[in-house]
Amino acid sequence: MSKKLAIAALIFLAPATSFADNVGGCGVGAKLFAGQSGLAPNVMAVISDGFLDMSISLRPFAISTGTLGCSADGAIKSNWKTAMFIDLNKDRLARDMSIGSGEALDSLAHLIGVRESDRATFGRVLQANVFVIFSSGSSTDDNLAALKQVLRSDRELAQYVASI
């Protein structure tokens, strides 16, 4: 049920989310859901920010005045796309990681910008660490944190952690 709700939110609220690329740090939604993690709070932060941006253009004001956690010189980061992908494809991704290749693994590599020349290493490293990334009872946030740690521990793949 939660997967269907997440997909519906993405489809119907895409215009609202286009204004909220730096989930977790800037805007009213980020402040309303501060300290919370997981898919639902991040989606609600995006929806809140998107709604307020479309109705009263609050984000440009916040960026230009440095309020609501926004700044004009900050780097825009977003891990919600990777988290959403992992959450929606957990079984297929775990299966592909266990064999070191496959469509879901290729899609993850593309999503985080892994160059073609690094794809074999990416598959091999994730295959060796599939049980670390998808440990028993782990949440999507746990999977994302473990993925970052695994990539960070490899000299060639550490450069992609910033893209997650």
mmCIF file of C-alpha atoms in Angstrom, residues 5-153:
data_model
loop_
_atom_site.group_PDB
_atom_site.id
_atom_site.type_symbol
_atom_site.label_atom_id
_atom_site.label_comp_id
_atom_site.label_asym_id
_atom_site.label_seq_id
_atom_site.Cartn_x
_atom_site.Cartn_y
_atom_site.Cartn_z
ATOM 1 C CA LEU A 5 0.864 5.880 -2.217
ATOM 2 C CA ALA A 6 4.460 6.882 -2.973
ATOM 3 C CA ILE A 7 3.971 6.310 -6.698
ATOM 4 C CA ALA A 8 0.727 8.314 -6.689
ATOM 5 C CA ALA A 9 2.449 11.155 -4.832
ATOM 6 C CA LEU A 10 5.229 11.216 -7.409
ATOM 7 C CA ILE A 11 2.868 11.223 -10.363
ATOM 8 C CA PHE A 12 0.333 13.734 -9.122
ATOM 9 C CA LEU A 13 2.663 16.039 -7.234
ATOM 10 C CA ALA A 14 5.576 16.187 -9.673
ATOM 11 C CA PRO A 15 5.075 19.912 -10.345
ATOM 12 C CA ALA A 16 5.218 20.654 -6.631
ATOM 13 C CA THR A 17 8.339 18.577 -6.088
ATOM 14 C CA SER A 18 10.226 20.293 -8.881
ATOM 15 C CA PHE A 19 10.651 23.298 -6.614
ATOM 16 C CA ALA A 20 12.094 21.330 -3.715
ATOM 17 C CA ASP A 21 15.354 19.753 -4.808
ATOM 18 C CA ASN A 22 17.211 20.156 -1.529
ATOM 19 C CA VAL A 23 15.012 18.177 0.807
ATOM 20 C CA GLY A 24 16.055 18.188 4.410
ATOM 21 C CA GLY A 25 17.743 21.546 4.694
ATOM 22 C CA CYS A 26 15.780 24.407 3.274
ATOM 23 C CA GLY A 27 12.198 25.652 3.400
ATOM 24 C CA VAL A 28 9.117 25.407 5.568
ATOM 25 C CA GLY A 29 8.727 21.667 4.911
ATOM 26 C CA ALA A 30 12.285 21.040 6.044
ATOM 27 C CA LYS A 31 11.596 22.939 9.260
ATOM 28 C CA LEU A 32 8.216 21.269 9.870
ATOM 29 C CA PHE A 33 9.738 17.800 9.518
ATOM 30 C CA ALA A 34 13.192 18.580 10.980
ATOM 31 C CA GLY A 35 14.860 15.625 12.661
ATOM 32 C CA GLN A 36 12.576 13.065 11.044
ATOM 33 C CA SER A 37 13.892 10.576 8.533
ATOM 34 C CA GLY A 38 12.390 8.153 6.092
ATOM 35 C CA LEU A 39 10.338 8.332 2.978
ATOM 36 C CA ALA A 40 7.108 9.777 4.411
ATOM 37 C CA PRO A 41 8.602 12.828 6.186
ATOM 38 C CA ASN A 42 10.779 13.618 3.160
ATOM 39 C CA VAL A 43 7.837 13.405 0.765
ATOM 40 C CA MET A 44 5.717 15.543 3.099
ATOM 41 C CA ALA A 45 8.528 18.124 3.314
ATOM 42 C CA VAL A 46 8.679 18.248 -0.485
ATOM 43 C CA ILE A 47 4.904 18.556 -0.755
ATOM 44 C CA SER A 48 4.809 21.315 1.890
ATOM 45 C CA ASP A 49 7.596 23.267 0.231
ATOM 46 C CA GLY A 50 6.112 22.749 -3.239
ATOM 47 C CA PHE A 51 2.655 23.883 -2.144
ATOM 48 C CA LEU A 52 3.986 26.984 -0.406
ATOM 49 C CA ASP A 53 6.289 27.830 -3.315
ATOM 50 C CA MET A 54 3.441 27.605 -5.801
ATOM 51 C CA SER A 55 1.036 29.589 -3.639
ATOM 52 C CA ILE A 56 3.203 32.369 -2.186
ATOM 53 C CA SER A 57 6.716 31.890 -3.623
ATOM 54 C CA LEU A 58 8.280 31.498 -0.196
ATOM 55 C CA ARG A 59 11.458 29.651 -1.240
ATOM 56 C CA PRO A 60 12.970 32.509 -3.324
ATOM 57 C CA PHE A 61 12.386 34.872 -0.379
ATOM 58 C CA ALA A 62 13.939 32.393 2.061
ATOM 59 C CA ILE A 63 16.995 31.887 -0.165
ATOM 60 C CA SER A 64 17.572 35.592 -0.714
ATOM 61 C CA THR A 65 17.153 36.457 2.975
ATOM 62 C CA GLY A 66 18.905 33.395 4.393
ATOM 63 C CA THR A 67 15.873 32.274 6.418
ATOM 64 C CA LEU A 68 14.238 28.849 6.901
ATOM 65 C CA GLY A 69 17.592 27.118 6.569
ATOM 66 C CA CYS A 70 18.130 28.385 3.032
ATOM 67 C CA SER A 71 21.191 30.127 1.668
ATOM 68 C CA ALA A 72 22.193 31.392 -1.741
ATOM 69 C CA ASP A 73 25.661 29.835 -1.565
ATOM 70 C CA GLY A 74 24.768 26.317 -0.393
ATOM 71 C CA ALA A 75 25.144 23.262 -2.572
ATOM 72 C CA ILE A 76 21.900 21.627 -3.582
ATOM 73 C CA LYS A 77 21.805 17.993 -2.487
ATOM 74 C CA SER A 78 19.061 15.448 -2.582
ATOM 75 C CA ASN A 79 19.081 11.857 -1.472
ATOM 76 C CA TRP A 80 15.321 11.414 -1.641
ATOM 77 C CA LYS A 81 15.489 10.158 -5.226
ATOM 78 C CA THR A 82 17.950 7.426 -4.296
ATOM 79 C CA ALA A 83 15.960 6.551 -1.179
ATOM 80 C CA MET A 84 12.732 6.393 -3.199
ATOM 81 C CA PHE A 85 14.400 4.176 -5.801
ATOM 82 C CA ILE A 86 15.741 1.799 -3.149
ATOM 83 C CA ASP A 87 12.379 1.659 -1.383
ATOM 84 C CA LEU A 88 10.430 0.908 -4.558
ATOM 85 C CA ASN A 89 12.936 -1.637 -5.918
ATOM 86 C CA LYS A 90 14.342 -3.253 -2.773
ATOM 87 C CA ASP A 91 13.756 -6.892 -3.758
ATOM 88 C CA ARG A 92 14.978 -6.545 -7.347
ATOM 89 C CA LEU A 93 17.934 -4.425 -6.254
ATOM 90 C CA ALA A 94 18.994 -6.942 -3.603
ATOM 91 C CA ARG A 95 18.716 -9.759 -6.162
ATOM 92 C CA ASP A 96 20.780 -7.823 -8.737
ATOM 93 C CA MET A 97 23.391 -6.920 -6.125
ATOM 94 C CA SER A 98 23.691 -10.576 -5.145
ATOM 95 C CA ILE A 99 24.732 -11.456 -8.719
ATOM 96 C CA GLY A 100 26.625 -8.216 -9.376
ATOM 97 C CA SER A 101 24.568 -7.089 -12.375
ATOM 98 C CA GLY A 102 21.051 -6.520 -13.630
ATOM 99 C CA GLU A 103 18.545 -3.871 -14.608
ATOM 100 C CA ALA A 104 17.862 -2.533 -11.100
ATOM 101 C CA LEU A 105 21.580 -2.302 -10.321
ATOM 102 C CA ASP A 106 22.214 -0.550 -13.651
ATOM 103 C CA SER A 107 19.404 1.891 -12.879
ATOM 104 C CA LEU A 108 20.887 2.663 -9.462
ATOM 105 C CA ALA A 109 24.304 3.232 -11.040
ATOM 106 C CA HIS A 110 22.760 5.599 -13.578
ATOM 107 C CA LEU A 111 20.783 7.433 -10.883
ATOM 108 C CA ILE A 112 23.885 8.234 -8.854
ATOM 109 C CA GLY A 113 26.032 8.958 -11.912
ATOM 110 C CA VAL A 114 28.435 6.013 -11.940
ATOM 111 C CA ARG A 115 30.529 6.284 -15.104
ATOM 112 C CA GLU A 116 30.487 3.377 -17.519
ATOM 113 C CA SER A 117 34.172 2.724 -16.800
ATOM 114 C CA ASP A 118 33.348 2.201 -13.094
ATOM 115 C CA ARG A 119 30.260 0.003 -13.549
ATOM 116 C CA ALA A 120 32.097 -3.333 -13.251
ATOM 117 C CA THR A 121 33.738 -2.227 -10.008
ATOM 118 C CA PHE A 122 30.386 -0.893 -8.790
ATOM 119 C CA GLY A 123 28.714 -4.272 -9.419
ATOM 120 C CA ARG A 124 31.567 -6.239 -7.859
ATOM 121 C CA VAL A 125 31.769 -4.076 -4.703
ATOM 122 C CA LEU A 126 28.006 -4.091 -4.141
ATOM 123 C CA GLN A 127 27.879 -7.847 -4.746
ATOM 124 C CA ALA A 128 30.510 -8.353 -2.050
ATOM 125 C CA ASN A 129 28.525 -6.150 0.349
ATOM 126 C CA VAL A 130 24.910 -7.022 -0.428
ATOM 127 C CA PHE A 131 24.348 -8.359 3.097
ATOM 128 C CA VAL A 132 25.791 -5.187 4.597
ATOM 129 C CA ILE A 133 23.506 -2.968 2.497
ATOM 130 C CA PHE A 134 20.393 -5.116 2.921
ATOM 131 C CA SER A 135 20.821 -6.469 6.429
ATOM 132 C CA SER A 136 17.896 -8.226 8.075
ATOM 133 C CA GLY A 137 15.164 -5.847 9.194
ATOM 134 C CA SER A 138 16.862 -2.754 7.783
ATOM 135 C CA SER A 139 14.889 0.292 6.693
ATOM 136 C CA THR A 140 15.394 2.251 3.489
ATOM 137 C CA ASP A 141 17.357 4.850 5.473
ATOM 138 C CA ASP A 142 19.591 2.054 6.802
ATOM 139 C CA ASN A 143 20.073 0.746 3.254
ATOM 140 C CA LEU A 144 20.986 4.221 1.999
ATOM 141 C CA ALA A 145 23.469 4.812 4.839
ATOM 142 C CA ALA A 146 25.056 1.382 4.271
ATOM 143 C CA LEU A 147 25.304 2.022 0.518
ATOM 144 C CA LYS A 148 27.123 5.291 1.204
ATOM 145 C CA GLN A 149 29.496 3.564 3.633
ATOM 146 C CA VAL A 150 30.257 0.754 1.181
ATOM 147 C CA LEU A 151 30.983 3.207 -1.626
ATOM 148 C CA ARG A 152 33.015 5.414 0.712
ATOM 149 C CA SER A 153 35.219 2.435 1.635
#
